[in-house]
Amino acid sequence: MMSQERGAILRRRTKDDLPDETVLDILARLPVKSLLRFRCVCKPWYSSIANPNFLSTHVPNHNHQCGYVIHIPRNIPQPSSSIPGSSRSSGQVCTLACDRTYETIFDFRFPFTHQSGFPHFVGSCNGILCFSYNTAAWSNVFYLWNPSIRKFKRLPDNQLPIMTFGIGCDSQNNDFKVVGIPQAFAKTKPPPEVGVYSLSSDSWKRVELGIELRPTVCYYTVNNSTALPFVCGHLHWILKIVEDVGGHARLSADMLLSFDVNSEKLKQLPLPDVEGSCFMKFVTSLKGKLALIEYKSDAQPYSTPCSIWEMREYGVIDSWNKLYVLSIENLLDFIGFTNYGLLLVQKGSWLVSTNSKLEWKYKYLLIDLETLHEKELSTQVNYHLEVATYMESLALLDGRNVVSY
Amino acid sequence: MKFCAVKQYFDDENNNNITSGASTTMIPLPNVESHPLAILITYCKKHLKIKANNADNKKETEKEMEQYEQELLKKVMPQELTELILAANYLNFKEALDFFCRAVASAIQNKSIEFVRKFFGLESDFELGEEEKLREEFAWSFEGVDED
């Protein structure tokens, strides 16, 4: 990789000039805004910065000590019409915040809109945010967006059925992929297929599911609370499988699927021995590892018992480790884990407002699972949030149909 | 021995069975000026000292090193950084090389293209109009740049 650039970075090779590797080392530490500007320094710099291999070595020098998160609103239609940003996607923003303190840094305005109004957050990977809109024809329109370099791309249309999608990156080929599996499957329909979009080929294709489902399986559903976790090069889903077990009896069980973004193969991963099928489950990522959260809603009034597991060694059968067991009061929804391992949740409760009316208020709390200390965020939002790790990257710098704004 | 090039010299000497009193050996370093060498030696000694003081505490070591590095940067002109990098590179002194690369990145990140060209001794080789087009494409990245 480097040998292709040797001699191409600096045109004068005197003993006083820095060697190529060193110049690339320096460039790799620059923030994207500087890199975009320095493309104009000279042709060799232009081609080095555009090189996909450089993209993967780029680690900007963070001047701040915190990582960044981006808050993305998921709008819920409100009965009253004057909630800001509730129904106009052109007014929608993502908020960039410091991961440790959640202080807002600034807002990114969505550079794209769609007549259906609400973008659904699919996931984030290496600086790219992926959103989809449900169109009237029951299919999805996708956008990939890199806010740090102000570029986005609408993906080509696909004829896929309704699916649960996630985004991951194939680091071996410097490629990003958007992958979906059918949200529901019934025995009588044709065998389910996985839909895969690859940025490098800018096209969708269908891939066999490749998972053997027993003939007694009637149907499955997929339901994930948060964006699908991309861990160790794999995307993950949990299926709830319902089987006929004789007579009119049916049994439901959970299956964890993992999709290798590089080889495009799907396989089943073991789940830990769990509380029981009446517990809801979903997977997410916790400090780079695959995590499982299981919880029982409606167990007691306003209190949700839950367990959090972590897969210590990826793919290893016995490495599921139960980390925490706790009960969360007034829980509405799980949002996800921060880089430091705090759990962000949404709670809701009725509060008496200043004019003595009962109002429903959302609040967002960070729970420290070691101490069970809860910290309320001061985010002034009254709708559901998604949270994703934000990073600067040069992804989408060049490519077909990429739009600058 | 942090100066890997120098260590290599000693290793080679041992291999050749030349007896040498380490304290009196003169090692030729034709590619390093005395000024950057002095800075590198000080940096190296300081690094080893801090490491020894905080034997088990990696975080303390990092913190103290950072403070020392900030102080050092105040005394070094940006133009001297190139010499320091070349010296550290020649001596194969990885930690210093890493630090000075970070320092250069920090020094140039908000500078104009003209400044960067001068710093690295580069010239524009774009065709007429090409550079303008590129500037337009990411016009926003030129906002807020330091004045030369």
XYZ file of C-alpha atoms in Angstrom:
553
model
C 0.000 0.000 0.000
C 2.611 2.530 1.052
C 4.948 1.623 -1.804
C 2.444 3.053 -4.266
C 2.828 6.437 -2.658
C 6.584 6.285 -2.203
C 8.145 9.198 -4.017
C 4.732 10.627 -4.743
C 4.239 12.755 -1.660
C 7.093 15.192 -1.975
C 8.509 16.174 -5.270
C 11.902 17.271 -4.013
C 13.783 14.499 -2.309
C 16.520 16.443 -0.620
C 17.936 15.392 2.685
C 16.058 18.193 4.395
C 12.638 16.963 3.363
C 10.556 14.710 5.471
C 10.179 11.119 4.306
C 6.850 10.091 2.776
C 5.805 7.843 5.625
C 6.266 10.693 8.073
C 4.197 13.088 6.011
C 1.413 10.516 5.788
C 1.730 9.957 9.529
C 1.211 13.681 10.097
C -1.707 13.854 7.675
C -3.382 10.912 9.368
C -3.615 12.919 12.585
C -5.369 15.913 11.085
C -9.072 16.659 11.490
C -11.134 16.162 8.317
C -11.703 19.875 7.776
C -7.929 20.366 7.444
C -7.570 17.346 5.178
C -10.284 18.557 2.830
C -8.520 21.895 2.548
C -5.050 20.365 2.144
C -6.200 18.374 -0.856
C -5.411 21.627 -2.675
C -1.771 21.727 -1.573
C -0.498 19.658 -4.480
C -1.500 16.689 -6.619
C 0.336 14.023 -4.615
C -1.419 15.172 -1.425
C -4.738 15.157 -3.259
C -4.354 11.540 -4.325
C -3.007 10.383 -0.964
C -5.944 11.846 0.915
C -8.371 10.286 -1.546
C -6.739 6.869 -1.257
C -9.098 4.426 0.486
C -6.172 2.961 2.425
C -5.433 6.368 3.911
C -9.026 6.552 5.055
C -8.516 3.490 7.201
C -5.368 4.853 8.875
C -6.916 8.219 9.602
C -7.168 8.848 13.295
C -7.821 12.506 13.962
C -6.050 14.065 16.854
C -8.801 14.813 19.291
C -8.080 18.035 21.068
C -10.828 17.363 23.519
C -10.578 14.582 26.001
C -14.037 13.279 25.288
C -15.414 11.091 22.563
C -18.485 12.313 20.786
C -22.022 11.126 20.499
C -24.738 12.254 18.233
C -28.346 12.462 19.379
C -30.870 11.692 16.727
C -34.531 12.366 17.263
C -37.070 9.773 16.401
C -40.221 11.784 16.062
C -43.461 10.532 17.410
C -46.604 12.119 16.015
C -47.967 14.374 18.710
C -51.630 15.239 19.129
C -50.761 18.900 19.490
C -49.254 20.451 16.418
C -46.827 22.946 17.797
C -44.022 20.756 19.089
C -40.853 21.946 17.363
C -39.581 19.555 14.749
C -42.440 17.166 15.231
C -43.650 16.789 11.712
C -41.375 18.677 9.390
C -38.296 16.748 8.443
C -36.706 19.891 7.053
C -36.429 21.207 10.581
C -34.817 18.104 11.941
C -31.437 18.174 13.506
C -28.965 15.761 14.983
C -27.200 17.095 17.996
C -23.511 16.524 18.505
C -22.596 16.213 22.152
C -19.582 15.384 24.219
C -19.831 11.784 25.333
C -18.766 12.311 28.908
C -20.779 15.353 29.818
C -23.519 15.312 27.166
C -23.003 19.009 26.682
C -24.261 20.046 23.295
C -21.568 21.122 20.872
C -23.690 21.981 17.884
C -26.544 20.772 15.717
C -26.258 19.161 12.328
C -29.254 19.912 10.189
C -30.495 17.033 8.069
C -29.416 17.824 4.509
C -32.046 15.576 2.951
C -35.786 15.220 3.345
C -38.485 12.907 2.162
C -42.195 13.374 1.818
C -42.927 10.690 4.376
C -41.392 12.945 6.983
C -39.616 10.912 9.620
C -36.190 9.418 9.038
C -35.576 6.190 10.861
C -32.078 5.739 12.226
C -30.573 2.509 10.926
C -27.126 2.736 12.476
C -23.723 4.327 12.372
C -20.366 2.975 11.377
C -16.963 4.676 11.043
C -18.379 8.141 10.651
C -21.297 7.266 8.398
C -24.873 7.610 9.644
C -27.531 5.585 7.869
C -31.183 6.604 7.742
C -34.227 5.176 6.040
C -37.652 6.510 5.187
C -40.683 4.294 4.827
C -42.311 5.162 1.573
C -45.956 4.831 0.838
C -45.297 1.700 -1.187
C -44.031 -0.223 1.859
C -40.438 -0.077 0.818
C -37.510 1.899 2.143
C -35.436 4.765 0.832
C -31.957 4.892 2.345
C -29.474 7.654 2.903
C -25.847 7.462 3.956
C -24.571 10.639 5.548
C -21.155 11.777 6.685
C -21.795 15.020 8.593
C -18.080 15.672 9.213
C -17.394 16.236 5.506
C -20.911 17.397 4.571
C -21.687 14.684 2.076
C -24.619 12.352 1.706
C -25.865 9.815 -0.738
C -29.264 8.397 -1.474
C -28.985 4.696 -2.127
C -30.489 3.211 -5.262
C -34.028 1.925 -4.834
C -34.504 -1.648 -3.859
C -37.446 -4.012 -4.219
C -36.960 -5.632 -0.872
C -39.839 -6.439 1.460
C -40.052 -4.890 4.890
C -36.872 -5.696 6.699
C -34.862 -4.846 9.777
C -31.681 -3.175 8.592
C -28.280 -2.474 10.008
C -25.044 -0.972 8.707
C -21.548 -2.360 9.017
C -18.192 -1.987 7.377
C -16.081 -4.526 5.589
C -12.658 -3.346 6.704
C -10.789 -5.763 4.469
C -12.224 -4.130 1.370
C -12.802 -0.608 2.712
C -16.500 -1.038 1.998
C -19.727 -0.198 3.832
C -22.745 -2.458 3.672
C -26.397 -2.021 4.609
C -27.954 -5.355 5.447
C -31.532 -6.381 6.143
C -33.376 -9.523 7.059
C -37.130 -9.907 6.686
C -38.965 -8.678 9.706
C -41.378 -11.515 9.727
C -41.433 -14.853 8.060
C -44.243 -17.307 7.674
C -43.798 -20.918 6.676
C -45.969 -20.723 3.645
C -44.025 -17.972 1.966
C -40.871 -18.503 -0.092
C -37.682 -18.896 1.978
C -36.470 -15.608 3.389
C -33.534 -13.807 1.806
C -31.061 -11.279 3.154
C -30.822 -7.958 1.355
C -27.312 -6.504 1.051
C -26.223 -3.138 -0.295
C -22.537 -2.524 -0.898
C -21.208 1.011 -1.266
C -18.307 -0.036 -3.461
C -20.609 -1.604 -6.039
C -23.427 0.872 -5.317
C -26.025 -1.842 -5.711
C -28.359 -4.136 -3.803
C -28.444 -7.865 -4.025
C -30.189 -10.767 -2.322
C -28.358 -13.467 -0.489
C -29.717 -16.753 0.842
C -30.525 -16.756 4.504
C -28.501 -19.952 4.846
C -30.027 -20.799 8.207
C -31.842 -24.064 8.632
C -35.176 -23.569 10.291
C -36.869 -26.703 11.509
C -39.994 -27.728 9.565
C -42.056 -27.206 12.731
C -41.250 -23.506 12.759
C -44.384 -21.548 11.913
C -43.005 -18.076 11.883
C -40.510 -15.679 13.366
C -40.442 -12.005 14.078
C -37.572 -9.596 14.495
C -37.771 -6.819 16.939
C -34.845 -4.733 18.045
C -35.134 -1.831 20.395
C -32.008 -0.080 19.218
C -29.809 0.009 16.149
C -28.412 -3.423 15.325
C -24.984 -3.913 16.891
C -21.991 -4.170 14.585
C -19.339 -6.053 16.571
C -16.212 -7.866 15.379
C -17.141 -7.427 11.732
C -20.637 -8.891 12.214
C -24.175 -7.502 12.383
C -26.618 -9.124 14.792
C -30.356 -9.764 15.035
C -32.550 -11.665 17.477
C -35.381 -13.665 16.036
C -38.362 -14.758 18.050
C -39.234 -18.174 16.633
C -42.572 -19.852 17.118
C -42.829 -23.602 16.562
C -45.606 -26.151 16.529
C -44.926 -28.742 19.200
C -47.836 -31.019 18.696
C -51.546 -30.593 19.137
C -52.338 -26.932 19.354
C -49.303 -26.160 21.455
C -46.729 -23.685 20.315
C -43.373 -22.870 21.764
C -41.500 -19.670 21.313
C -37.731 -19.379 21.506
C -35.090 -16.860 20.624
C -32.343 -17.211 18.079
C -29.331 -14.927 17.703
C -28.112 -14.425 14.169
C -24.825 -12.924 13.108
C -23.951 -11.755 9.607
C -20.320 -11.563 8.536
C -20.168 -8.328 6.588
C -17.077 -9.423 4.715
C -18.070 -12.947 3.625
C -21.826 -12.180 3.623
C -22.590 -15.389 5.478
C -25.194 -15.667 8.178
C -24.811 -17.990 11.129
C -26.415 -18.672 14.451
C -24.677 -17.706 17.678
C -25.442 -19.217 21.067
C -27.522 -17.275 23.548
C -26.974 -17.609 27.275
C -29.364 -19.617 29.412
C -31.924 -17.045 30.065
C -34.768 -16.217 32.366
C -37.496 -17.435 30.122
C -39.319 -16.641 26.971
C -41.553 -14.094 28.617
C -38.524 -11.861 28.857
C -37.983 -9.560 25.939
C -34.498 -9.592 24.554
C -32.390 -7.499 22.286
C -28.735 -7.165 21.431
C -26.621 -4.082 21.480
C -22.975 -3.274 21.883
C -21.198 -2.436 25.109
C -17.628 -1.095 24.881
C -17.051 -2.942 21.644
C -18.465 -6.251 22.815
C -21.762 -7.881 21.999
C -24.252 -7.378 24.820
C -27.669 -8.845 25.495
C -30.346 -7.054 27.480
C -33.341 -9.016 28.642
C -36.176 -7.422 30.461
C -39.733 -8.075 31.531
C -42.156 -5.300 30.968
C -45.327 -5.165 33.046
C -43.784 -7.420 35.691
C -44.663 -5.014 38.424
C -46.256 -1.622 38.165
C -43.705 0.808 36.842
C -40.679 -1.337 37.528
C -38.824 -3.345 34.921
C -36.463 -6.081 35.984
C -33.603 -6.597 33.555
C -30.368 -8.487 33.121
C -27.387 -7.440 31.102
C -25.008 -9.958 29.594
C -21.772 -9.484 27.721
C -20.120 -11.887 25.299
C -16.587 -11.781 26.603
C -14.991 -13.554 23.671
C -16.775 -13.126 20.409
C -18.375 -16.305 19.097
C -17.237 -18.463 21.969
C -20.113 -20.538 23.299
C -19.452 -20.298 27.005
C -18.268 -16.734 27.100
C -21.624 -15.106 27.827
C -21.175 -13.415 31.162
C -24.045 -11.965 33.197
C -22.790 -8.555 34.242
C -25.702 -6.888 35.968
C -29.194 -7.508 37.267
C -31.323 -4.534 38.149
C -34.795 -3.074 38.159
C -35.523 0.182 36.444
C -38.507 2.261 37.440
C -40.763 4.006 34.967
C -38.732 2.642 32.091
C -40.081 3.486 28.681
C -37.223 2.459 26.470
C -33.585 1.500 26.330
C -31.469 3.792 24.223
C -28.015 2.257 24.405
C -24.669 2.247 26.121
C -22.229 5.136 26.111
C -18.550 4.616 25.353
C -17.911 4.449 29.072
C -20.485 1.776 29.690
C -23.282 3.863 31.180
C -26.773 2.821 30.158
C -28.921 5.519 28.640
C -32.654 5.025 29.104
C -35.823 6.913 28.521
C -38.309 7.188 31.322
C -41.720 8.679 31.363
C -44.029 9.801 34.042
C -46.973 11.991 34.726
C -46.089 15.262 36.351
C -48.188 18.073 37.571
C -47.282 21.132 35.553
C -47.248 24.736 36.600
C -50.865 25.208 35.637
C -51.896 22.213 37.690
C -52.490 19.971 34.743
C -51.195 16.444 34.503
C -48.581 16.267 31.781
C -46.627 13.365 30.370
C -42.926 14.094 30.561
C -40.060 12.207 29.026
C -36.711 12.233 30.661
C -33.369 10.705 29.798
C -31.134 9.155 32.365
C -27.663 7.716 32.416
C -27.467 4.762 34.739
C -24.141 3.723 36.193
C -24.621 -0.019 36.425
C -21.968 -0.461 39.111
C -23.377 2.034 41.547
C -26.950 2.245 40.176
C -26.590 5.986 40.344
C -28.841 7.764 37.846
C -28.023 11.075 36.252
C -30.676 12.977 34.381
C -29.624 14.580 31.122
C -30.525 18.155 30.594
C -31.447 17.547 26.963
C -34.601 19.485 26.325
C -36.344 17.052 24.099
C -39.788 15.675 24.259
C -39.432 12.829 21.859
C -37.488 9.648 21.561
C -33.733 9.829 21.072
C -31.301 7.525 19.426
C -27.695 7.806 20.400
C -24.762 6.850 18.212
C -21.029 7.224 18.510
C -19.841 10.022 16.283
C -16.494 10.197 14.636
C -14.923 12.210 11.861
C -14.047 10.291 8.769
C -13.441 10.699 5.063
C -15.964 8.011 4.125
C -18.124 9.042 1.153
C -15.475 11.518 0.018
C -15.740 10.275 -3.536
C -18.288 8.075 -5.125
C -21.231 7.818 -7.385
C -24.143 10.136 -6.659
C -22.604 11.617 -3.552
C -24.019 15.045 -2.832
C -22.150 17.891 -1.126
C -23.955 20.578 0.804
C 18.175 2.281 24.796
C 15.730 4.562 23.103
C 17.920 5.729 20.282
C 17.592 2.548 18.303
C 20.107 3.621 15.679
C 22.725 4.086 18.376
C 21.793 0.763 19.966
C 22.277 -0.848 16.598
C 25.744 0.645 16.498
C 26.635 -0.895 19.852
C 25.171 -4.239 18.808
C 27.215 -4.184 15.633
C 30.322 -3.384 17.623
C 29.751 -6.307 19.950
C 29.234 -8.568 17.012
C 32.567 -7.513 15.623
C 34.275 -8.084 18.944
C 35.675 -4.623 19.104
C 36.340 -3.752 22.669
C 35.154 -0.325 23.504
C 34.772 1.673 26.600
C 31.173 2.751 26.276
C 31.736 6.049 27.942
C 34.455 7.103 25.525
C 33.147 5.740 22.241
C 32.364 8.358 19.694
C 29.474 7.424 17.510
C 29.241 9.208 14.210
C 25.851 10.771 13.600
C 26.382 12.640 10.375
C 22.748 13.350 9.769
C 21.906 14.989 13.046
C 22.677 18.567 14.004
C 23.773 19.238 17.528
C 20.809 21.406 18.463
C 18.036 18.886 17.718
C 20.193 16.141 19.173
C 20.444 18.042 22.432
C 16.661 18.399 22.574
C 16.167 14.728 21.838
C 18.603 13.689 24.543
C 16.810 15.886 27.055
C 13.454 14.500 25.943
C 14.713 10.972 26.266
C 16.189 11.486 29.730
C 13.019 13.172 30.917
C 10.889 10.360 29.549
C 12.957 7.695 31.263
C 12.947 9.670 34.511
C 9.177 10.098 34.516
C 8.719 6.450 33.705
C 10.973 5.433 36.595
C 9.182 7.728 39.019
C 5.790 6.332 38.171
C 6.813 2.724 37.796
C 3.395 1.133 38.076
C 1.154 3.983 37.166
C 0.884 4.261 33.428
C -1.714 7.006 33.614
C 0.501 9.194 35.799
C 3.367 8.686 33.383
C 1.183 9.764 30.482
C -0.090 12.787 32.328
C 3.367 13.978 33.366
C 4.766 13.365 29.899
C 1.940 15.437 28.427
C 2.694 18.330 30.734
C 6.394 18.161 29.874
C 5.582 17.982 26.163
C 3.365 21.054 26.352
C 6.194 22.970 28.034
C 8.694 21.770 25.452
C 6.491 22.853 22.566
C 6.401 26.394 23.872
C 10.164 26.628 23.460
C 10.357 25.079 20.008
C 9.610 27.012 16.802
C 7.375 25.220 14.281
C 10.192 25.345 11.726
C 12.478 23.468 14.089
C 10.003 20.607 14.221
C 11.071 19.394 10.801
C 14.689 19.093 11.984
C 13.568 17.308 15.123
C 11.496 14.842 13.157
C 14.375 14.093 10.810
C 16.682 13.579 13.783
C 14.224 11.355 15.621
C 13.620 9.414 12.442
C 17.336 8.905 11.821
C 17.919 7.835 15.390
C 14.857 5.612 15.190
C 13.508 7.110 18.408
C 9.840 6.151 18.108
C 8.278 8.004 21.034
C 9.860 11.308 20.066
C 8.930 10.815 16.416
C 5.348 10.182 17.433
C 5.302 13.252 19.639
C 6.787 15.578 17.049
C 4.432 14.335 14.338
C 1.533 15.090 16.644
C 3.038 18.510 17.290
C 3.339 19.270 13.578
C -0.226 18.111 12.953
C -1.394 20.389 15.731
C 0.655 23.304 14.426
C -0.571 23.087 10.832
C -4.160 21.954 11.229
C -5.686 25.409 11.102
C -3.249 26.937 8.674
C -3.698 28.008 5.085
C -2.550 26.063 2.071
C 0.177 28.596 1.393
C 1.586 28.134 4.891
C 1.600 24.364 4.509
C 3.330 24.533 1.134
C 6.049 26.732 2.589
C 6.439 24.491 5.622
C 6.938 21.304 3.625
C 8.750 22.934 0.720
C 6.027 22.129 -1.792
C 4.714 23.819 -4.886
C 1.317 23.704 -6.439
C 1.302 21.454 -9.496
C -2.350 21.845 -10.397
C -3.456 22.962 -13.847
C -5.004 26.350 -14.267
C -8.483 26.331 -12.822
C -8.124 22.914 -11.156
C -7.207 24.372 -7.805
C -10.122 26.818 -7.920
C -12.495 23.971 -8.596
C -11.175 22.000 -5.644
C -11.414 25.014 -3.359
C -15.028 25.495 -4.339
C -15.932 21.902 -3.653
C -15.155 22.286 0.030
C -15.391 26.028 0.404
C -16.547 25.666 4.002
C -13.245 24.031 4.965
C -11.491 27.327 4.235
C -13.505 29.185 6.834
C -11.865 30.130 10.087
C -8.332 29.458 8.872
C -5.480 31.286 10.663
C -4.125 34.330 8.918
C -0.616 33.853 7.602
